[in-house]
mmCIF file of C-alpha atoms in Angstrom:
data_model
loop_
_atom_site.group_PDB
_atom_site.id
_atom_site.type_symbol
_atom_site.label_atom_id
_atom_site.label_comp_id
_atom_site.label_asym_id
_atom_site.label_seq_id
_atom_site.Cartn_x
_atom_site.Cartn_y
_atom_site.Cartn_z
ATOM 1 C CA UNK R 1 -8.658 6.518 14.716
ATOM 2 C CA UNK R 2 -7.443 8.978 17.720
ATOM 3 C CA UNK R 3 -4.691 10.656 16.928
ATOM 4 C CA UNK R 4 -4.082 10.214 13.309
ATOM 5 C CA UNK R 5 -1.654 11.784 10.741
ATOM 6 C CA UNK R 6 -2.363 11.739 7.445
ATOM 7 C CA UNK R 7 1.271 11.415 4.969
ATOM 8 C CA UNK R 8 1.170 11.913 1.336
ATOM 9 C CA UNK R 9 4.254 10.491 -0.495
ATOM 10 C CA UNK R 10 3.131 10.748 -4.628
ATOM 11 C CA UNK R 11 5.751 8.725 -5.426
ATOM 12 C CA UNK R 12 5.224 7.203 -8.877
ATOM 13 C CA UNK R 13 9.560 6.180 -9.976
ATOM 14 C CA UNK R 14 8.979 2.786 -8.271
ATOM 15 C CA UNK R 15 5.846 1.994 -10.483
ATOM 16 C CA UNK R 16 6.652 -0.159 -13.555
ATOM 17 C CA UNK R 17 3.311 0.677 -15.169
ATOM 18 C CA UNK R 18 3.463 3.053 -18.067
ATOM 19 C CA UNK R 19 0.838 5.563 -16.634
ATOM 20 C CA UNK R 20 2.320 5.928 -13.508
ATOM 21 C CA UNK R 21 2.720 9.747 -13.479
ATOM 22 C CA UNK R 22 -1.032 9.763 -12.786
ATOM 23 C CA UNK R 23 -0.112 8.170 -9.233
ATOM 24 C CA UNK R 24 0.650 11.653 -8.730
ATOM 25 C CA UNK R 25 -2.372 13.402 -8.928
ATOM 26 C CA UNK R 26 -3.985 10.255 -7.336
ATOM 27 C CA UNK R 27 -2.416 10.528 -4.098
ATOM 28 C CA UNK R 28 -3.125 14.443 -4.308
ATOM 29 C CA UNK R 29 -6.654 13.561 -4.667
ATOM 30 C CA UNK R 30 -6.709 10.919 -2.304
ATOM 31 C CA UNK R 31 -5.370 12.266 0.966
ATOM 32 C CA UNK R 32 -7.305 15.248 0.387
ATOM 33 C CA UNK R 33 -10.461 12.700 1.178
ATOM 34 C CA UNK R 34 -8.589 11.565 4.250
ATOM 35 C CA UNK R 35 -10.479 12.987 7.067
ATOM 36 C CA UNK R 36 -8.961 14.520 10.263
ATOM 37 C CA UNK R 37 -5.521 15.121 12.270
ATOM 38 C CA UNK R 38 -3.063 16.938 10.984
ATOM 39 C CA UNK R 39 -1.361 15.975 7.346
ATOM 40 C CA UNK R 40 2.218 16.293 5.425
ATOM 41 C CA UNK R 41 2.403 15.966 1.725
ATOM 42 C CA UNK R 42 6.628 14.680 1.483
ATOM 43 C CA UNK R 43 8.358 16.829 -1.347
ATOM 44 C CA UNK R 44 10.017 14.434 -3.847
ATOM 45 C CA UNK R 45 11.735 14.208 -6.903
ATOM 46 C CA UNK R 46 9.604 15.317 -10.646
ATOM 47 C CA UNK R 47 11.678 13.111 -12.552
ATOM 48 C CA UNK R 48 13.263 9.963 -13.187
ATOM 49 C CA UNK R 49 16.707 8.931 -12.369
ATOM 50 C CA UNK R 50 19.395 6.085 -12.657
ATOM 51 C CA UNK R 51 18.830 2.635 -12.103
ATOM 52 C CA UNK R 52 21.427 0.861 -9.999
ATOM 53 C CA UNK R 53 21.731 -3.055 -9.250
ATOM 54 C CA UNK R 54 18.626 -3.707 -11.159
ATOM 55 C CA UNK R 55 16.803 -0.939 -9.089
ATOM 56 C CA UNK R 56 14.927 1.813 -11.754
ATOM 57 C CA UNK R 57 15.291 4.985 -10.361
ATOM 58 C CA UNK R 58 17.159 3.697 -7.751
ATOM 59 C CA UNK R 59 18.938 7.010 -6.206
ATOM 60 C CA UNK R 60 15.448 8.900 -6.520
ATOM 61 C CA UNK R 61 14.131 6.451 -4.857
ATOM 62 C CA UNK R 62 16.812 6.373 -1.672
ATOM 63 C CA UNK R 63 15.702 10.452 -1.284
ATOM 64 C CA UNK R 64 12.400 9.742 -1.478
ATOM 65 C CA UNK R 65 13.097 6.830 1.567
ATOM 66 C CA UNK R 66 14.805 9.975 3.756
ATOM 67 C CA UNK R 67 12.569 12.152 2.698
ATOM 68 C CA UNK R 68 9.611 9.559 4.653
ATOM 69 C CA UNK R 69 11.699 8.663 7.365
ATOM 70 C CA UNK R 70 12.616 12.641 8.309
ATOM 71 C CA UNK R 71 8.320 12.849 8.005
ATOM 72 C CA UNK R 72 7.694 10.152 10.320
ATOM 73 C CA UNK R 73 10.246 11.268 12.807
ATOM 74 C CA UNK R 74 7.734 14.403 13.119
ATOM 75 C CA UNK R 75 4.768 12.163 13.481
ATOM 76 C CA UNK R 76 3.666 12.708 17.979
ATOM 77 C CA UNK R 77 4.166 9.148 19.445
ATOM 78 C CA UNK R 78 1.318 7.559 19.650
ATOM 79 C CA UNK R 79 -0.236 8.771 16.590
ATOM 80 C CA UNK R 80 -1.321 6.702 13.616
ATOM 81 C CA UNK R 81 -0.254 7.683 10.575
ATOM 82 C CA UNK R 82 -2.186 6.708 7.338
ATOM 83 C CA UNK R 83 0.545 6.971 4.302
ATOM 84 C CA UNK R 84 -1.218 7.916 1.023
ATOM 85 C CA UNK R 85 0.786 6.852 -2.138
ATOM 86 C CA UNK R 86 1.983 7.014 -4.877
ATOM 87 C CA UNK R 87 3.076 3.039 -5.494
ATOM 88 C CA UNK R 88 3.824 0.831 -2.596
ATOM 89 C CA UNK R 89 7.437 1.298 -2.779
ATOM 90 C CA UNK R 90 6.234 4.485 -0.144
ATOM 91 C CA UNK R 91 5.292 2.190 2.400
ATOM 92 C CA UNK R 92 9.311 0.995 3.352
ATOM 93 C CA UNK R 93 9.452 3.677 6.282
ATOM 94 C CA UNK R 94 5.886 3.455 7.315
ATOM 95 C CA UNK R 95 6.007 -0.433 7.905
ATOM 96 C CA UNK R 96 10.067 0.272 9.449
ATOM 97 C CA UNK R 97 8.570 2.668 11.763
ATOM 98 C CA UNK R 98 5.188 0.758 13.116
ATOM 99 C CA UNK R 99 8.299 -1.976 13.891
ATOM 100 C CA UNK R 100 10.035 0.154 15.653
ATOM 101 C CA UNK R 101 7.593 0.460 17.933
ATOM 102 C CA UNK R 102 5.589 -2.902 18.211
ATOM 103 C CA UNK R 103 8.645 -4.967 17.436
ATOM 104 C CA UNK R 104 7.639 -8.716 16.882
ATOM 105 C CA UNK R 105 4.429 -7.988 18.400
ATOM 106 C CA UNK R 106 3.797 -6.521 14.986
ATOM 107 C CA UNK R 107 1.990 -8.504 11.797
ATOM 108 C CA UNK R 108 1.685 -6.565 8.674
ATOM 109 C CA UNK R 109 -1.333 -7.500 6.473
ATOM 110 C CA UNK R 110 -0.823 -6.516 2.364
ATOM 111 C CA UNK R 111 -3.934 -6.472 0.556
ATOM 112 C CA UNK R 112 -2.639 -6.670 -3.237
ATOM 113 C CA UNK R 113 -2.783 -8.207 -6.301
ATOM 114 C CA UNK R 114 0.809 -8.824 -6.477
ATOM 115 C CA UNK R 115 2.710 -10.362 -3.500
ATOM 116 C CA UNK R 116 5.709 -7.199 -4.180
ATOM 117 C CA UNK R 117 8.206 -9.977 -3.199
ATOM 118 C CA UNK R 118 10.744 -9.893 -6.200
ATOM 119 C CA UNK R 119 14.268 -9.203 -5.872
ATOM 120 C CA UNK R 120 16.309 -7.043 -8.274
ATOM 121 C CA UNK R 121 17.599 -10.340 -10.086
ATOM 122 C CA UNK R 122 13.919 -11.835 -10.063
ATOM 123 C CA UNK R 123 11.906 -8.912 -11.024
ATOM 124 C CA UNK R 124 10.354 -8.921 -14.927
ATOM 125 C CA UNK R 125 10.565 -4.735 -14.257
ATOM 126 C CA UNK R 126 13.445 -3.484 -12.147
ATOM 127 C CA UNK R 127 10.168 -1.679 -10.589
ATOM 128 C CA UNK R 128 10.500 -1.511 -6.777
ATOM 129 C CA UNK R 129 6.880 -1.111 -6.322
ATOM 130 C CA UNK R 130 7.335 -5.166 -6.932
ATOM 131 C CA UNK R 131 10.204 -5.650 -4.151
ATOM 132 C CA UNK R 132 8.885 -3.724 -1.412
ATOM 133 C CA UNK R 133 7.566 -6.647 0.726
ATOM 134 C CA UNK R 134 10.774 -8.363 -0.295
ATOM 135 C CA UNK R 135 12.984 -5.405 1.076
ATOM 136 C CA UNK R 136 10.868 -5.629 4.604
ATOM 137 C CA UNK R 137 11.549 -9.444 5.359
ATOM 138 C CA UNK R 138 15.083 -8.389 4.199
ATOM 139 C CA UNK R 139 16.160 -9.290 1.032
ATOM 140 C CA UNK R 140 16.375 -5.638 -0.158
ATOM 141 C CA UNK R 141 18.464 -3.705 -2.648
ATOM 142 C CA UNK R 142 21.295 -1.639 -0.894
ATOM 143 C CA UNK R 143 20.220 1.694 -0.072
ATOM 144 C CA UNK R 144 16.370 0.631 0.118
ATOM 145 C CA UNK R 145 16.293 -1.299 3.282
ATOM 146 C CA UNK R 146 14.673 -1.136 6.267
ATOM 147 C CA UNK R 147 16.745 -0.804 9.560
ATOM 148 C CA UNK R 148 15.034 -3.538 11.266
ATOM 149 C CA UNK R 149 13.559 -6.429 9.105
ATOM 150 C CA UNK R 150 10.173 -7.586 9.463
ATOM 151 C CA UNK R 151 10.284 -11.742 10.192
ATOM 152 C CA UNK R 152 8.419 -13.422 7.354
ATOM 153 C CA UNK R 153 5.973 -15.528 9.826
ATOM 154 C CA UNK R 154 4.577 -12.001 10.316
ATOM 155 C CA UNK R 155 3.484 -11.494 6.745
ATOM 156 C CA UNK R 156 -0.269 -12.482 5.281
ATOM 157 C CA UNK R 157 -0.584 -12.040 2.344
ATOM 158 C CA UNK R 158 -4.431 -11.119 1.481
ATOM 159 C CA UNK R 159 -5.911 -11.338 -2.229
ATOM 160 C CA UNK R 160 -2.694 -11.799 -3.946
ATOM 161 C CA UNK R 161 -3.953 -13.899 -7.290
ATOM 162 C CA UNK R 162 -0.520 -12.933 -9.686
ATOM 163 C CA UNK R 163 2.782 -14.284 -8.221
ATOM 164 C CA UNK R 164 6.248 -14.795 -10.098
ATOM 165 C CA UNK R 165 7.680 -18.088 -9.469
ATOM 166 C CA UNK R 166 10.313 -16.827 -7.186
ATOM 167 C CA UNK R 167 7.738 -15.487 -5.066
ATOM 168 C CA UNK R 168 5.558 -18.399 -4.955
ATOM 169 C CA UNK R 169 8.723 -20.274 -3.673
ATOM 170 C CA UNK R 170 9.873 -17.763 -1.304
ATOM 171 C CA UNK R 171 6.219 -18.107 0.578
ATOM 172 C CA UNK R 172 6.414 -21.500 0.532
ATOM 173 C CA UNK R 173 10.192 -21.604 2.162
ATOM 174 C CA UNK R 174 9.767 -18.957 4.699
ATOM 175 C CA UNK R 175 6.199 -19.645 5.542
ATOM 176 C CA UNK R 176 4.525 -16.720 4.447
ATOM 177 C CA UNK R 177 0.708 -17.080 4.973
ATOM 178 C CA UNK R 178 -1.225 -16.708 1.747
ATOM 179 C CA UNK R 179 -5.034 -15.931 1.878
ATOM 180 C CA UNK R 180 -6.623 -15.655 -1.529
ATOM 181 C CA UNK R 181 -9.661 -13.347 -2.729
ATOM 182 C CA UNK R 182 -12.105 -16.130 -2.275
ATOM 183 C CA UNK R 183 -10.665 -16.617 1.253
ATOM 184 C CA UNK R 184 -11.607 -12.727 2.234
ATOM 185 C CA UNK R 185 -15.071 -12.783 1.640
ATOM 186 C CA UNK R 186 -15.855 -13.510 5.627
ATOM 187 C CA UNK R 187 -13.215 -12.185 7.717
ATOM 188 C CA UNK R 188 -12.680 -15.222 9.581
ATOM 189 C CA UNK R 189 -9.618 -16.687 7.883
ATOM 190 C CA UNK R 190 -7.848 -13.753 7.908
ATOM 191 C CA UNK R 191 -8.263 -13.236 11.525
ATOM 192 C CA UNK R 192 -7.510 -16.570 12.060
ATOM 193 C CA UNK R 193 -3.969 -16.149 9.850
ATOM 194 C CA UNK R 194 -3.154 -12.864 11.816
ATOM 195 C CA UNK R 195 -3.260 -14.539 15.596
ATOM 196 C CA UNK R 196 -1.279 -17.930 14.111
ATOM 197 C CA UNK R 197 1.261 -15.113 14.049
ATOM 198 C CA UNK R 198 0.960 -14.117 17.452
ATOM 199 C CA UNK R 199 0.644 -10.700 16.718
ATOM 200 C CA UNK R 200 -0.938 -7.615 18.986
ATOM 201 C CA UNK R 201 -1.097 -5.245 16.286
ATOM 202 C CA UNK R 202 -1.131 -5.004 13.043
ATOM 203 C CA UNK R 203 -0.193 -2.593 9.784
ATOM 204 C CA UNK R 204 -2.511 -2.549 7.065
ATOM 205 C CA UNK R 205 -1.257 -2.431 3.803
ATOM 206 C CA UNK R 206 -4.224 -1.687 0.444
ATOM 207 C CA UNK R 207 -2.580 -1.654 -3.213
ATOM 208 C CA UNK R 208 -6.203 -0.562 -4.673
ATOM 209 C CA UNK R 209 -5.478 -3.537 -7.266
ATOM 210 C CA UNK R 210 -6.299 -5.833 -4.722
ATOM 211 C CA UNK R 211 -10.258 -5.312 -6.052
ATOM 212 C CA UNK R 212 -11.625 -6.656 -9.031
ATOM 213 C CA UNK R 213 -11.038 -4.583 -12.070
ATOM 214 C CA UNK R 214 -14.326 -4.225 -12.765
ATOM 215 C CA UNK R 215 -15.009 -2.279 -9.383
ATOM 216 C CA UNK R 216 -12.014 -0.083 -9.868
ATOM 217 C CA UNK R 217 -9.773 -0.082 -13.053
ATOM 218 C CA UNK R 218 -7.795 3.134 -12.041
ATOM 219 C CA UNK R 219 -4.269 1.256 -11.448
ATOM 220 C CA UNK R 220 -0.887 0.546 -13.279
ATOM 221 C CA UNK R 221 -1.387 -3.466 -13.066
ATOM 222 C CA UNK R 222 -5.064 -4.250 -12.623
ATOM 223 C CA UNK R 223 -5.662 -8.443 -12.216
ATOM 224 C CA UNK R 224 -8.868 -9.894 -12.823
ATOM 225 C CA UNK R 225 -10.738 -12.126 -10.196
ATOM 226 C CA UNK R 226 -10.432 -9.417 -6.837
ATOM 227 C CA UNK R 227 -11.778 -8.409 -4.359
ATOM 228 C CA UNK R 228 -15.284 -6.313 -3.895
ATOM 229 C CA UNK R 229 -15.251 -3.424 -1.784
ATOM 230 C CA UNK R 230 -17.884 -5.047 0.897
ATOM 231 C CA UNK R 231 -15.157 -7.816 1.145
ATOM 232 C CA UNK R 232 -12.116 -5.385 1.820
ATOM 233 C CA UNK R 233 -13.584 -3.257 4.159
ATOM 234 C CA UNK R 234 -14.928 -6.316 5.955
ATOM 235 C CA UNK R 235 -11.881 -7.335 6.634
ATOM 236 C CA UNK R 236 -10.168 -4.357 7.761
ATOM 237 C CA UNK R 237 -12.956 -3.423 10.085
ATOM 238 C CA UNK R 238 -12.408 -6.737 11.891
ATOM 239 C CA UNK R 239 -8.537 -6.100 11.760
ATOM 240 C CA UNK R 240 -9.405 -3.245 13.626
ATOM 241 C CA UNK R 241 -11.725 -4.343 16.407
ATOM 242 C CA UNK R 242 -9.234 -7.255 17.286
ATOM 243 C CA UNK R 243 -5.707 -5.779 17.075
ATOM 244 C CA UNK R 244 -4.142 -2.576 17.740
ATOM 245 C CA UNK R 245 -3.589 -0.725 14.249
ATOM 246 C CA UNK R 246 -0.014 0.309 13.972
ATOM 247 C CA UNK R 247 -0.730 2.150 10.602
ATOM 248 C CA UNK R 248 -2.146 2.400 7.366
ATOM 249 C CA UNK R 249 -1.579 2.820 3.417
ATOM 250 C CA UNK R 250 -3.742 3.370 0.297
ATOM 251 C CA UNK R 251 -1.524 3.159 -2.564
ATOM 252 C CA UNK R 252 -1.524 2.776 -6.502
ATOM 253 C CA UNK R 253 -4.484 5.608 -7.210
ATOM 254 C CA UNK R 254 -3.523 6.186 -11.046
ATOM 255 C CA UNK R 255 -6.188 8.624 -11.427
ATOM 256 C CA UNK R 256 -7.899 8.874 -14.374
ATOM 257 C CA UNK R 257 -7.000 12.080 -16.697
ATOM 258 C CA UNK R 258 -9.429 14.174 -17.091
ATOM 259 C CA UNK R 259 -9.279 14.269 -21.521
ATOM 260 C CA UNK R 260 -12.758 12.806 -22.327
ATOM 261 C CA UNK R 261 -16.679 13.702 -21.856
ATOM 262 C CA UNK R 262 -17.365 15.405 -19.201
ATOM 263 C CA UNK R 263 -20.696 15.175 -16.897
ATOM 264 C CA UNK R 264 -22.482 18.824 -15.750
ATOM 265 C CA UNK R 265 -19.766 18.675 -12.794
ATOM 266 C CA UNK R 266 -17.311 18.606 -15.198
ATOM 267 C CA UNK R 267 -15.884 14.691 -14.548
ATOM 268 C CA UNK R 268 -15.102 12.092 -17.351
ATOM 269 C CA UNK R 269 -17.819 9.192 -16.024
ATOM 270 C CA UNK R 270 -14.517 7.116 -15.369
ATOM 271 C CA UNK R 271 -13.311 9.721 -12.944
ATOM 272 C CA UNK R 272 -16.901 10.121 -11.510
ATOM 273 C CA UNK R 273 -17.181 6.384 -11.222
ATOM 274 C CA UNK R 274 -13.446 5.605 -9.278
ATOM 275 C CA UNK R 275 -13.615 8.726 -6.995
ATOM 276 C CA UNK R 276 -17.333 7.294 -5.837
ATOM 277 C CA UNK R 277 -15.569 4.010 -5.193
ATOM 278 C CA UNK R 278 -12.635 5.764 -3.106
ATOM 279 C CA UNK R 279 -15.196 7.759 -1.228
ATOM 280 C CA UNK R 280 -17.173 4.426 -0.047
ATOM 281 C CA UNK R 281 -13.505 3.285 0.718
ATOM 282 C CA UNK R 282 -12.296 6.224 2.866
ATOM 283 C CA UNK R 283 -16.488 6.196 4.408
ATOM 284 C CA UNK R 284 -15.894 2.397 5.516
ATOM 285 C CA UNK R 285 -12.539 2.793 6.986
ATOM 286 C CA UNK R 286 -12.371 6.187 8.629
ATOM 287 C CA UNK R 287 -16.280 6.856 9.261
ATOM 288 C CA UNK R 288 -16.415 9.764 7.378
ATOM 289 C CA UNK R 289 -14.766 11.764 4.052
ATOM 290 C CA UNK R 290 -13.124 14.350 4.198
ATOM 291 C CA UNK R 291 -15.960 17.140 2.968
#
């Protein structure tokens, strides 16, 4: 990537998962691993703060959204920013702003368990993490919309395996293309979902609970039955050779405290075990870690 800025935005008050704090030190962790170009860790809010029209946290969460956009404003044109989170909720202004440039030319591809498509009045949680995609295609809560709304038919949806009802009907009524994990393990049908949208470019979106569980547990709301590693950086590599990237997020990093047994380096072997994973992750999709 030429010309890359790396954003950390530790947001953890639109999780819904009761260990979210450790998103914190996850995203620390993570864009520190990030290699090259210049990077901005976003101040945000420590604590929690009022919910609002079925929105937890909602007014910490509206700073947090000016506190991204003022960031990306700062970002050279031209330059790709990778957004290190914190829960997906962080990637509202990242996704706004790679529209802003590429306009409908623009498909965005989220790699996640969960399809993030509720609405205030659908969500089990009140967690935005869950309405973020929703919010883009613009059914958002006031106050955590984008300015210009991503059309639906530009949305593919790639290893989502747990939807809420509403969502499943939403993708089937505004034709949101779907590709499940067993889909993703050649990159042809995703490639082939990206250019039915007629796209030039496209955003990459990674919840890490899009893999299986058994790869790497270190998330709020692991599913069973995702993807492997070989399969998601597969597909992002061939993202990359045929369409312009507009951007990038790795989100959801609830790393693992640091309480038990500890190795001669001084890691838990759960630490030691997710931070190899991340490092083969970073390796595949930037060429390098950050040493």
């Amino acid at each position: 990537m030429s010309g890359q800025v790396v954003l950390e935005v530790a947001q953890w008050q639109g999780s819904g998962a009761a260990t979210a704090g450790r998103l914190r030190s996850g995203a620390a962790w993570l864009a520190e691993l990030i290699p090259g170009g210049p990077r901005r860790t976003v101040a945000l809010d420590a604590g929690v703060g009022q919910s609002r029209s079925g929105v937890r946290n909602a007014d910490v969460l509206q700073r947090h959204l000016r506190a991204v956009r003022e960031a990306l404003a700062e970002v050279p044109p031209g330059a790709t920013t990778v957004t290190i989170g914190g829960d997906c909720g962080v990637d509202l202004a990242p996704v706004e702003a790679a529209l802003s440039v590429f306009g409908d030319r623009l498909a965005v591809v989220w790699f996640d368990a969960h399809a993030d498509l509720n609405t205030p009045e659908s969500s089990p949680s009140g967690a935005f993490h869950g309405m973020v995609l929703r919010a883009l295609v613009g059914d958002g809560p006031e106050g955590l919309r984008p300015v210009r709304s991503l059309s639906a038919d530009r949305v593919v949806l790639a290893g989502a395996r747990s939807l809420d009802p509403g969502e499943r009907d939403l993708v089937a009524r505004r034709g949101i293309r779907h590709l499940g994990v067993e889909q993703l393990t050649r990159p042809d049908p995703l490639l082939a979902a990206v250019r039915a949208t007629g796209a030039e470019a496209v955003y990459v979106h990674i919840d890490l609970d899009v893999l299986d569980p058994g790869v790497f547990p270190a998330v709020g709301t692991p599913e069973p039955g995702g993807l492997g590693v070989d399969d998601l950086l597969g597909a992002v590599r061939a993202l990359k050779e045929e369409f312009t990237l507009a951007g990038l997020a790795l989100t959801e990093y609830e790393r693992t405290d640091d309480t038990g047994e500890t190795d001669d380096t001084g890691q838990t072997d759960d630490t030691g075990q997710e931070e190899a994973v991340l490092r083969r992750i970073v390796d595949g999709l930037f060429g390098s870690v950050r040493r």
